[in-house]
Coordinates of C-alpha atoms and ligand atoms in Angstrom, one line a residue:
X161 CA 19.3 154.3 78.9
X162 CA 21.5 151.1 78.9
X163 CA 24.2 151.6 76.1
X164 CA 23.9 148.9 74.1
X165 CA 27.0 147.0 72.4
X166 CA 26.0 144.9 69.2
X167 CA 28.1 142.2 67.3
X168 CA 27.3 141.7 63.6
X169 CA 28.9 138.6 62.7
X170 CA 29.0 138.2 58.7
X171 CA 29.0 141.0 55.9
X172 CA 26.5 139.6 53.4
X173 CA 23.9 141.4 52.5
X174 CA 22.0 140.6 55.4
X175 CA 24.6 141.3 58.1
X176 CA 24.9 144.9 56.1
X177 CA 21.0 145.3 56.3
X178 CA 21.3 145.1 60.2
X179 CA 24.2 146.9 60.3
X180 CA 22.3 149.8 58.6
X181 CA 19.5 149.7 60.5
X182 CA 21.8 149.9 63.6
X183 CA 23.5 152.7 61.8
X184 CA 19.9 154.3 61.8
X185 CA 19.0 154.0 65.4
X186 CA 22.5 155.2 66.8
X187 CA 22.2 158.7 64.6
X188 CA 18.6 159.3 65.5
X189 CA 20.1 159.0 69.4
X190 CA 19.9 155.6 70.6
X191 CA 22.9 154.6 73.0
X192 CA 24.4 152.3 71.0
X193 CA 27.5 150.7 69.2
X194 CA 28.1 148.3 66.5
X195 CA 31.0 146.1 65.1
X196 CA 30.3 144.2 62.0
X197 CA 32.9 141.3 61.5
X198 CA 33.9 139.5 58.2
X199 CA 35.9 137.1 57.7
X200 CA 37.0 138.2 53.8
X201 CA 38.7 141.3 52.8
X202 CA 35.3 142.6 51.2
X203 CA 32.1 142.9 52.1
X204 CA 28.8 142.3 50.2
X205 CA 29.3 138.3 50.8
X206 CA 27.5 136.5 47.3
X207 CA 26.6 140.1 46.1
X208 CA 29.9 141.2 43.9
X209 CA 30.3 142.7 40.9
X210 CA 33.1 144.0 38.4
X211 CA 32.7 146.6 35.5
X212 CA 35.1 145.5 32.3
X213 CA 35.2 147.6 29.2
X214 CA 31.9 149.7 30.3
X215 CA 30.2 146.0 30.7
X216 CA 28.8 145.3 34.0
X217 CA 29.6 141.7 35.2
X218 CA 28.1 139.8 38.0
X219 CA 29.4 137.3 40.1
X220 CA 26.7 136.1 41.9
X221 CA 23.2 138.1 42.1
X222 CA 22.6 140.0 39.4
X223 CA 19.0 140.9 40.2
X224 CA 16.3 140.8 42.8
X225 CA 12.7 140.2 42.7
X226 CA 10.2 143.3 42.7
X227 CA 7.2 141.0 44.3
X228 CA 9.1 141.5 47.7
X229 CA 9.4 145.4 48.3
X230 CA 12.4 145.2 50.8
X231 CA 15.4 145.5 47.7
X232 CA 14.1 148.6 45.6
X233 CA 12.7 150.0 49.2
X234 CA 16.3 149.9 50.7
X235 CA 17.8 151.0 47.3
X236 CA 15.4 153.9 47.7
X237 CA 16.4 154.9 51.1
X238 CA 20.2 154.9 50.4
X239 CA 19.6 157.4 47.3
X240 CA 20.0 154.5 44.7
X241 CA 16.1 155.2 42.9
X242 CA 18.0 156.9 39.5
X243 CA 20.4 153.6 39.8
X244 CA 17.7 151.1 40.0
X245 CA 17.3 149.7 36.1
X246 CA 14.2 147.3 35.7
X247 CA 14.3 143.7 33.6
X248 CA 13.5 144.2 29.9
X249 CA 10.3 142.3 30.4
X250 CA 9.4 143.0 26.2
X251 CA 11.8 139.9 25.4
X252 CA 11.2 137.8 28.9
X253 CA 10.6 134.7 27.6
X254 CA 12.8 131.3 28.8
X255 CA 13.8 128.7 27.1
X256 CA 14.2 124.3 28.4
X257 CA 17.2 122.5 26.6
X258 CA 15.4 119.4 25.5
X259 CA 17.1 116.6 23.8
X260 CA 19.4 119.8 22.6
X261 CA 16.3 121.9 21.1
X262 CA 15.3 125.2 22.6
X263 CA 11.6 124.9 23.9
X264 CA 10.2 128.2 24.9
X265 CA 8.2 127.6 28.5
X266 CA 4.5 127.9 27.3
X267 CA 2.6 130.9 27.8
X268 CA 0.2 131.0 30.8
X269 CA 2.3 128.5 33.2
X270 CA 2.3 130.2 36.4
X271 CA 4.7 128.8 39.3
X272 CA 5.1 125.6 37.4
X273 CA 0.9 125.2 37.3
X274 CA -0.9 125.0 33.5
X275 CA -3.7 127.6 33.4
X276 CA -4.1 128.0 29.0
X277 CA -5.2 125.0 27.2
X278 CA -4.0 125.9 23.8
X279 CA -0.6 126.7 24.8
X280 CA -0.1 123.8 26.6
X281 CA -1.3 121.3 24.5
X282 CA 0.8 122.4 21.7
X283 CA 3.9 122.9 23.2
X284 CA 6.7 120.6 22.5
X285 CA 7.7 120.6 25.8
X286 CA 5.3 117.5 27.0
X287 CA 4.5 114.5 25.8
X288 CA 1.1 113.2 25.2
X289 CA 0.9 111.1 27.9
X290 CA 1.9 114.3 30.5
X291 CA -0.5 116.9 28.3
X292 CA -3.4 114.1 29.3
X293 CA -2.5 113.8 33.3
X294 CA -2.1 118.0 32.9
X295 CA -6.0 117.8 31.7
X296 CA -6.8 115.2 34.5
X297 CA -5.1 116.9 37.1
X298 CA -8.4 119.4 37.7
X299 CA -9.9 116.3 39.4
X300 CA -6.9 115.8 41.7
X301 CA -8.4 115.6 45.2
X302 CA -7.4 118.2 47.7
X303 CA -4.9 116.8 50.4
X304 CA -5.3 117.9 54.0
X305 CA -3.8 121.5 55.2
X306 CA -2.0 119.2 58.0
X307 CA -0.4 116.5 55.9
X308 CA 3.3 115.8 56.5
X309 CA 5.8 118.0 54.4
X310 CA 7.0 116.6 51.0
X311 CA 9.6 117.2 48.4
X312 CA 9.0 119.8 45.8
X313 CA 9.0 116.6 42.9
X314 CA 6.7 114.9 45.1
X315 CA 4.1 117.5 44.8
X316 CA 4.4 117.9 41.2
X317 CA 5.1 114.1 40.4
X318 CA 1.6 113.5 41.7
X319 CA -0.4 116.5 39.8
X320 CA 1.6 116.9 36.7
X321 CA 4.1 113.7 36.5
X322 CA 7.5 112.4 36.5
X323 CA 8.4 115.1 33.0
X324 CA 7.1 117.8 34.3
X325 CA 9.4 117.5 37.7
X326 CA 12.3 116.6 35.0
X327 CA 11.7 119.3 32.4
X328 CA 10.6 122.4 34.6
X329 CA 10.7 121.8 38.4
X330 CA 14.4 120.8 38.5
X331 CA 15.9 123.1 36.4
X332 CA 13.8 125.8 37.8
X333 CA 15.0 125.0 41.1
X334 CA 18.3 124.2 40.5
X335 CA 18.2 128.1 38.5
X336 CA 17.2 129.6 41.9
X337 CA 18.6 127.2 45.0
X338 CA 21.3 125.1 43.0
X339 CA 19.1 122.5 44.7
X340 CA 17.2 119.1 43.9
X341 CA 13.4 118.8 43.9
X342 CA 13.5 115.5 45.4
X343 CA 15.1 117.1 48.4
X344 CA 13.9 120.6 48.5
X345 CA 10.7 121.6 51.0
X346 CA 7.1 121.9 48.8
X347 CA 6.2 123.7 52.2
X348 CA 9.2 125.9 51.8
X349 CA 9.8 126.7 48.6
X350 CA 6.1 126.5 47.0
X351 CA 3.9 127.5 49.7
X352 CA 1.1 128.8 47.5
X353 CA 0.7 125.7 45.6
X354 CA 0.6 123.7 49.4
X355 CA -2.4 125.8 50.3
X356 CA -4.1 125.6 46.9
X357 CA -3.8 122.2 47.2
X358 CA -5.7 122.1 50.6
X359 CA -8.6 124.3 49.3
X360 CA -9.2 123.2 45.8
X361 CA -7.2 119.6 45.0
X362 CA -6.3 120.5 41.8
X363 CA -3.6 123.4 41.4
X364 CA -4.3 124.3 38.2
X365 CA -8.3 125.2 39.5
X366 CA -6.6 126.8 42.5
X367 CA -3.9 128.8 40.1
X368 CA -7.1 130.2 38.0
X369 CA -9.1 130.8 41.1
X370 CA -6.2 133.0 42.3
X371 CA -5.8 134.9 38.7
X372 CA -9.1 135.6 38.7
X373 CA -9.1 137.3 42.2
X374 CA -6.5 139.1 41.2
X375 CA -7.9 140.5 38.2
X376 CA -11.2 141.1 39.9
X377 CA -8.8 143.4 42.6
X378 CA -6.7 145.1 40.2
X379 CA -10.2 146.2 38.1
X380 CA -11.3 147.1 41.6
X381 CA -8.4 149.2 42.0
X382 CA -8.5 150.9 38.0
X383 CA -11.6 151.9 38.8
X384 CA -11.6 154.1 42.1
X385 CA -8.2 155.0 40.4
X386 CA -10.0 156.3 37.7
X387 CA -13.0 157.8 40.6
X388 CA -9.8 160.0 42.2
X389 CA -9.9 157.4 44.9
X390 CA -6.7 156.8 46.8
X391 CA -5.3 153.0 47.1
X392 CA -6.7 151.1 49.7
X393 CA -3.9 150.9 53.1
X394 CA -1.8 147.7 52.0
X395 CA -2.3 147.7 48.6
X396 CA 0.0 147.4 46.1
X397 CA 0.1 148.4 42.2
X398 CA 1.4 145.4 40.2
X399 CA 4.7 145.3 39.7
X400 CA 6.3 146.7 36.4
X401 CA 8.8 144.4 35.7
X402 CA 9.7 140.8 37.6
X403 CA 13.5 142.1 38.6
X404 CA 15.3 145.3 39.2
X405 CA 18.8 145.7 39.3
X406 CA 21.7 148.7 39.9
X407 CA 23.1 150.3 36.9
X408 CA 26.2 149.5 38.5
X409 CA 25.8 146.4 39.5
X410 CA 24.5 144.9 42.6
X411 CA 27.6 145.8 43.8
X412 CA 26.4 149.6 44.5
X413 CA 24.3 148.4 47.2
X414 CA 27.2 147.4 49.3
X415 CA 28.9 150.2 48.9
X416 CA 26.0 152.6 49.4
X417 CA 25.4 150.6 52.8
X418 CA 28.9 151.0 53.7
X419 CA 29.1 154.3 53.1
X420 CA 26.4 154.9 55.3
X421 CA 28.3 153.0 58.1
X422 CA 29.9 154.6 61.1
X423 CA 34.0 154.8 60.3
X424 CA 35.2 152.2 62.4
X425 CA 32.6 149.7 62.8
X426 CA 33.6 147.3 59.8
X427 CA 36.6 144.9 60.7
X428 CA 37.4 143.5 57.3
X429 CA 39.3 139.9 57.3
X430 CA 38.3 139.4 60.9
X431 CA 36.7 135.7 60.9
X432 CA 34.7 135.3 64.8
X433 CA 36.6 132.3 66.0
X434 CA 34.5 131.6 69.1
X435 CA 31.2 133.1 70.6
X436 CA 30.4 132.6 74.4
X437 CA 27.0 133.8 76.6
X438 CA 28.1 135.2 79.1
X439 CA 26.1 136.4 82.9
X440 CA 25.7 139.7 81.3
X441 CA 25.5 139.3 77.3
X442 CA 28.3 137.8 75.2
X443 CA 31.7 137.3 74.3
X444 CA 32.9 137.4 70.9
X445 CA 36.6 136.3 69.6
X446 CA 38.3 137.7 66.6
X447 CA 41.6 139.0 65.5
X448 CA 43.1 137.4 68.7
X449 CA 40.8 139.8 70.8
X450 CA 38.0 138.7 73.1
X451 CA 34.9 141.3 73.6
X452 CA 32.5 141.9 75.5
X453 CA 28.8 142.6 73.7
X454 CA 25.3 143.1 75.2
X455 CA 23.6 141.9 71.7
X456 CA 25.1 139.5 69.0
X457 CA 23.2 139.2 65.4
X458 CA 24.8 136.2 63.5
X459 CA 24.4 136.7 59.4
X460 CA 26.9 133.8 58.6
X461 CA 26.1 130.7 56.8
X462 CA 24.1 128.3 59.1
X463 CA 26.5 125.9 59.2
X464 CA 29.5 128.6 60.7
X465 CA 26.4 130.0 62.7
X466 CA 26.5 126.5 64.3
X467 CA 30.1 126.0 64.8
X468 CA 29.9 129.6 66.7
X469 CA 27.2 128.5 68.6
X470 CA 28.5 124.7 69.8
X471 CA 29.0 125.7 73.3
X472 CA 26.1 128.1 74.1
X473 CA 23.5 125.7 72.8
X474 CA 24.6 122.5 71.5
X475 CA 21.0 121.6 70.5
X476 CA 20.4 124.7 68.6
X477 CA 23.7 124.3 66.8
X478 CA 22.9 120.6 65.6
X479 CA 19.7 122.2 64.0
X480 CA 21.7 124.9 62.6
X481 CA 24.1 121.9 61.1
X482 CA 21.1 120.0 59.8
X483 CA 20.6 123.2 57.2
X484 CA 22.4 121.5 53.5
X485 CA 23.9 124.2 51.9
X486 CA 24.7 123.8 48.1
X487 CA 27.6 125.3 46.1
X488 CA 27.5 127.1 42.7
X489 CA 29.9 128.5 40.1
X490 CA 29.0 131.2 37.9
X491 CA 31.0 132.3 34.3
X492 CA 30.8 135.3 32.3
X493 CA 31.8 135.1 28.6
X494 CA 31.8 138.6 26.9
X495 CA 31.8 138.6 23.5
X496 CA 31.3 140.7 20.3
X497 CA 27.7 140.4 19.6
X498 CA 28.5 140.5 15.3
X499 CA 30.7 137.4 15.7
X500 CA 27.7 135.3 17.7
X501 CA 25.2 133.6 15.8
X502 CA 21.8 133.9 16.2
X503 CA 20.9 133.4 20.0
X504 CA 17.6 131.8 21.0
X505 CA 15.1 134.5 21.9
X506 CA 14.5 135.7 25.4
X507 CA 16.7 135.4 28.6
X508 CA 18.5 132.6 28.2
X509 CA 17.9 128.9 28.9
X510 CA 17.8 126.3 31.9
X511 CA 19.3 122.8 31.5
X512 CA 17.0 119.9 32.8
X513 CA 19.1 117.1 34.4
X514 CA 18.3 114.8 32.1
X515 CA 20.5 116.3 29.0
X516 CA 23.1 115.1 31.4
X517 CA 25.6 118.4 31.1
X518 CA 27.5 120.2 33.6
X519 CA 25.6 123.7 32.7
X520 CA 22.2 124.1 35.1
X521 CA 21.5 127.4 33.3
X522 CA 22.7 130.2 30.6
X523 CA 21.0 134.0 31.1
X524 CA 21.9 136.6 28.0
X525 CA 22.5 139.4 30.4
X526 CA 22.7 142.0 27.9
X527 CA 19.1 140.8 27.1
X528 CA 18.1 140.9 30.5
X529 CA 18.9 144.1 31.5
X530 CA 19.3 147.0 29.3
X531 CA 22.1 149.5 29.3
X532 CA 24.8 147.4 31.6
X533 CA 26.8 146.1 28.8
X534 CA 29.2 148.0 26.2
X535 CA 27.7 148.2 23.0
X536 CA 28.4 145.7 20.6
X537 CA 29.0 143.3 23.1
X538 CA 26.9 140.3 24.6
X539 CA 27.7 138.7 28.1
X540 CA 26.3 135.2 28.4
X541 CA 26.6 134.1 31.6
X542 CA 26.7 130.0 32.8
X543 CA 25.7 128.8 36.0
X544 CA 27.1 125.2 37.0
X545 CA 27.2 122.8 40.0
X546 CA 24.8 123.1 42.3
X547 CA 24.0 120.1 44.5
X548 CA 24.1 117.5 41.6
X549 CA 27.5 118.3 40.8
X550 CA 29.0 119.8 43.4
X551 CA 32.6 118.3 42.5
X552 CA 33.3 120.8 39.9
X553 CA 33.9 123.3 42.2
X554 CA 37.3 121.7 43.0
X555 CA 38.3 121.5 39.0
X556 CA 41.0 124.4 38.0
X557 CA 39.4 127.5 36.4
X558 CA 40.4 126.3 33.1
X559 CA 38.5 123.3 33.1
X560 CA 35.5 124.8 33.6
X561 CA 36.0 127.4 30.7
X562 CA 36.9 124.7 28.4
X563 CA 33.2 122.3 29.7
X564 CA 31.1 125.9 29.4
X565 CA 33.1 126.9 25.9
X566 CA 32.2 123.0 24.8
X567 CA 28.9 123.4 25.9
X568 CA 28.3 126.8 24.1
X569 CA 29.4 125.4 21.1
X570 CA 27.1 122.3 21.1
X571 CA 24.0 123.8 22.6
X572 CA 24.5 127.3 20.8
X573 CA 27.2 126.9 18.2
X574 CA 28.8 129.4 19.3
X575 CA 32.5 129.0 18.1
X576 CA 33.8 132.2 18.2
X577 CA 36.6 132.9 21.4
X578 CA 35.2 135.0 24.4
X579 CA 37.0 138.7 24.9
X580 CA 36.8 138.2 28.5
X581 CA 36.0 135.1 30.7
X582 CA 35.5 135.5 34.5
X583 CA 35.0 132.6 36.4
X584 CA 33.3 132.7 40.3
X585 CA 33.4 130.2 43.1
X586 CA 30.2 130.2 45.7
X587 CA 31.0 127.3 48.1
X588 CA 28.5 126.3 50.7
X589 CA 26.7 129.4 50.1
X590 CA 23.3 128.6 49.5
X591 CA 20.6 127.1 51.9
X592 CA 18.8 124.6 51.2
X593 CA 14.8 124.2 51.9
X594 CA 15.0 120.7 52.4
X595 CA 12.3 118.8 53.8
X596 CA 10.9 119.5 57.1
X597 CA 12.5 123.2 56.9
X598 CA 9.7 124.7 58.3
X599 CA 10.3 122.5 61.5
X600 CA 13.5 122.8 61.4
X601 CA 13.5 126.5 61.5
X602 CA 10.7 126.3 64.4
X603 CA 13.1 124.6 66.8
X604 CA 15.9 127.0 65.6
X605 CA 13.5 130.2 66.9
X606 CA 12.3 128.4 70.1
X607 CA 16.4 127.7 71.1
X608 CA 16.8 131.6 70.0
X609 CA 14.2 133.3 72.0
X610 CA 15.9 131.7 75.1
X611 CA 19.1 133.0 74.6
X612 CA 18.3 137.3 75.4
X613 CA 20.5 139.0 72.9
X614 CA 21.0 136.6 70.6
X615 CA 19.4 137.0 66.5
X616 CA 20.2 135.3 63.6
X617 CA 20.1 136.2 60.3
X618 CA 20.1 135.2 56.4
X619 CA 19.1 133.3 53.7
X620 CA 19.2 130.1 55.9
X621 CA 15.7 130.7 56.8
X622 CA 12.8 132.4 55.2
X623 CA 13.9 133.2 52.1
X624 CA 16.4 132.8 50.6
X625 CA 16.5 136.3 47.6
X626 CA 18.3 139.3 48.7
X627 CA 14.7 140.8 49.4
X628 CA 14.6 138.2 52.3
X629 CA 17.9 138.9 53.3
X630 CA 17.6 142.3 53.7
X631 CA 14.2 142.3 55.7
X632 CA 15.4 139.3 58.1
X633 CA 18.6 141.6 58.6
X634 CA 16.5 144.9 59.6
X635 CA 14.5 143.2 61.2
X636 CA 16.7 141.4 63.6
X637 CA 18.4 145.0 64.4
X638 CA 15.0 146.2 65.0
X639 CA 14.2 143.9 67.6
X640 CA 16.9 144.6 69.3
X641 CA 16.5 148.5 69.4
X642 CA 13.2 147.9 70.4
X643 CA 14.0 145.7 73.4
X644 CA 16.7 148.6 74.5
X645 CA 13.9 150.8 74.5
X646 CA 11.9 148.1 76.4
X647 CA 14.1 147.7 79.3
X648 CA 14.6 151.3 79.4
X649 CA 11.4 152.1 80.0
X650 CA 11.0 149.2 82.3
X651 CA 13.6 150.8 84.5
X652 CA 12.2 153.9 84.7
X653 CA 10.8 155.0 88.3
X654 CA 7.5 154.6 88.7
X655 CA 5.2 157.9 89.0
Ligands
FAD983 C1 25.7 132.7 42.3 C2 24.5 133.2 43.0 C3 23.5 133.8 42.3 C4 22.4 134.3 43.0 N1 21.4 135.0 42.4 C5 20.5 135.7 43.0 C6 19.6 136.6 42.4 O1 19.8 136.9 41.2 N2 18.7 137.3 43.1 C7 18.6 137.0 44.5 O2 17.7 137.7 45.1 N3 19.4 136.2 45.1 C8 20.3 135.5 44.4 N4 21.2 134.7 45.1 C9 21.0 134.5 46.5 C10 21.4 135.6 47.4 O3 22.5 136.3 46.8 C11 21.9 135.1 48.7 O4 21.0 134.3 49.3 C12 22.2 136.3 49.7 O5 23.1 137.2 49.1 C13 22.8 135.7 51.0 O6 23.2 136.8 51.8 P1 23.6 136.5 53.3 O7 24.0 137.7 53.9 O8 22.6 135.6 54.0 O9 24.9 135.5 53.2 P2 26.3 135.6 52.5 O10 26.2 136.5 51.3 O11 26.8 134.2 52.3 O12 27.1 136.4 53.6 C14 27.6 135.7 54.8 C15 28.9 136.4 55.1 O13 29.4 135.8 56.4 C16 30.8 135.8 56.4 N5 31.2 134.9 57.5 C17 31.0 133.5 57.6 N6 31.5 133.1 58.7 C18 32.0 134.2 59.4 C19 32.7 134.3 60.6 N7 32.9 133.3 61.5 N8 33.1 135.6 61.0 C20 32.9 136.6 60.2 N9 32.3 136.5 59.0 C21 31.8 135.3 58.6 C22 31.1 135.3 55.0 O14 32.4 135.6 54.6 C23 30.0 136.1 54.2 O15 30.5 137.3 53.7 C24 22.3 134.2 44.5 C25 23.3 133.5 45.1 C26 24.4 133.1 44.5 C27 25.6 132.4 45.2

């Protein structure tokens, strides 16, 4: 067998996924090497956290969706099941800021789409006028399967109307991507509703039609359950609880993958300054150093991804350019929990656009997840900038304790000092699904799959959770372990 040399450019959690399942392949015998570069002194890239005074404090993910089995699969894999602490879904519940009152999101809206009647026409939330274009919406015609992409408050503007894209889209949105409806993919980011749209017209009759076969499945299930039948191949029990995170933090993740890494294949504050195709495979430099690789798996950003790849494929590197990125800040405020007043019930609350403040969003961690935070004390964390205000990232820490400690005290009336404030930068760090990604990322495969050796992965392209990112990771390694095997076979003699 060939031995294979591979390049992992870019410790995130993606470049750490394929550097584990590389990790894999070389102990069970495969003739391989890795070298995972990052450019920081740390690795775990947007996944870090910090434990103060027994509290656990994120500074950029604190969770990750269950839906998507790749994060509590991996966890599982690296020992971390006793670690893995579920979301107190008993007080899930979120709350809009509108004109400065707490609106809880009514019960029954699924992905943004009304499916009860009494909840939504008595919630505060909408006006007349949008609870009446919500009721007509069910005779919304359906809009063909091939129609051009659109923005995310394009699709919603025409079922649901301008305040529902204001109250709940945006600040949805801007809650998960730091992004703006207007500009993010409806393909992209809300596939389901793009198909129901193309079967039934109206989403809200494609939302119920989808419930029900759900229900109808999971009575299917109950009931050879309760026959001593075994689950069908493929089928899942629901989920327990929407997120799951590490007792620890998120943080334990890294380190578990690291820990599982060969000693010596992580070259911490090593940025790749150039990357060059070579006759045979590739050239990486870093440190000062050029080296020779057979295979190179690029987990940076998109946009470094491009500068990397300039002069190997100046097409596939303007397409990697054309991926916006926004920035984020995120602030923890621990507090004692006597000294608070009354919070709002639930999570915490997002901040519609309108209400014109810098905060997009406010989670009560010590809500959200159970047994992370020193008793007696509440963590209330604030998420600002994202592509709307992407100028605060440049204002000194202290400015932005003093807009989030303002904002505290006018939303919340909280007026009591924090014991411990921790402020976090994310620049350029999240992708954004703007329109025409799907596209977009189509020419960005058809450039790759002409370059042998070559993967990319990360949340610049189908998804942008740590799930994603861990599944895009594996499975770049995969690919590449399984074309080893390929040409090693295919240069075996014949006979
Ligand atoms: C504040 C915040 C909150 C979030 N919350 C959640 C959440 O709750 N749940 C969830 O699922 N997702 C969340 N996300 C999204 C998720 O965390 C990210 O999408 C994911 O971690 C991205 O991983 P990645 O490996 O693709 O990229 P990154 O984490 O950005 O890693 C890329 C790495 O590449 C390195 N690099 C760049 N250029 C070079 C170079 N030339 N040479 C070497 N190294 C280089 C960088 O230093 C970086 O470490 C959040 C993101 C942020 C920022």
């Amino acid at each position: 067998m060939k031995w294979m040399r591979t390049a992992i450019i870019g410790g995130g959690i993606a470049g750490l996924a394929a550097a584990y399942e590389l990790e894999k392949a070389r102990a069970a015998g495969a003739e391989m090497e890795y070298t995972l570069f990052e450019s920081r002194d740390r690795l775990g890239g947007s996944l870090s956290s910090e434990i103060v005074g027994g509290t656990v404090l994120e500074r950029g993910p604190d969770s990750f969706l269950t839906e998507k089995p790749a994060g509590a699969e991996l966890c599982r894999e690296l020992g971390l099941q006793d670690q893995l602490t579920p979301s107190n879904d008993a007080e899930r519940k979120t709350c809009i800021l509108v004109k400065n009152r707490m609106i809880a999101l009514p019960d029954g809206l699924m992905f943004l789409v009304p499916t009860k009647l009494v909840p939504t026409a008595l919630t505060p939330l909408f006006s007349i006028g949008t609870k009446i274009k919500m009721g007509l919406e069910l005779l919304h015609p359906p809009r063909p399967a091939d129609a051009e992409d659109e923005s995310v408050a394009a699709l919603v503007a025409r079922h649901f109307g301008a305040e529902v894209v204001d109250r709940l889209a945006d600040p949805l949105l801007s809650g998960i991507y730091g992004g703006d409806a207007a500009q993010l993919s409806a393909r992209a980011v809300l596939p389901k509703l793009v198909e129901m749209e193309s079967e039934y017209g109206s989403l809200t009759r494609g939302m119920l039609a989808a419930r029900s076969k759900m229900i109808a499945k999971a009575r299917d299930a109950l009931q050879r359950n309760a026959n001593g039948g075994a689950p069908r191949a493929g089928e899942r029990r629901p989920a327990r609880t929407i997120f799951m995170t590490l007792k620890g933090g998120m943080q334990q993740l890294v380190d578990a993958i690291e820990a599982k890494l060969k000693p010596g294949s992580v070259r911490l504050g090593t940025a790749v300054m150039a990357l060059d195709q070579t006759a045979t495979g590739w050239e990486v430099e870093a440190g000062g150093v050029r080296e020779k690789y057979d295979a190179v798996i690029v987990c940076s950003p998109a946009w470094a991804a491009s500068a990397l790849l300039k002069g190997v494929d100046p097409t596939l590197s303007e397409t990697l350019a054309d991926i916006p990125y926004s920035s984020s800040i995120t602030l923890n405020l621990v507090y004692d929990e006597a000294k608070l007043p009354a919070l709002p019930d639930g999570f915490g609350f997002l901040v519609p656009a309108s209400e014109g403040r810098s905060m997009l969003a406010c989670t009560f961690v010590h809500r959200k997840f159970l047994g992370r935070t020193a008793p007696g004390k509440a963590v209330l964390r604030a998420f600002l900038g994202g592509v709307k205000n992407d100028a605060l990232l440049s204002e000194p820490d202290e400015v932005l304790e003093e807009i989030v400690r303002r904002e505290f005290r006018e939303i919340l009336g909280i007026r009591t000092e924090p014991e411990h404030l921790q402020v976090s930068r994310w620049g350029r760090a999240m992708a954004q699904y703007a329109v025409g990604h799907q596209a977009r990322i189509k020419r960005i495969r058809e450039r790759v799959d002409t370059l042998p050796g070559l993967k990319l992965a990360g949340n610049a392209y189908d998804g942008i959770g740590i799930p994603d990112c861990i599944r895009l990771g594996r499975k770049a390694a995969q690919e590449l372990v399984a074309s080893q095997q390929v040409s090693e076979s295919a240069s075996l003699p014949v006979g």
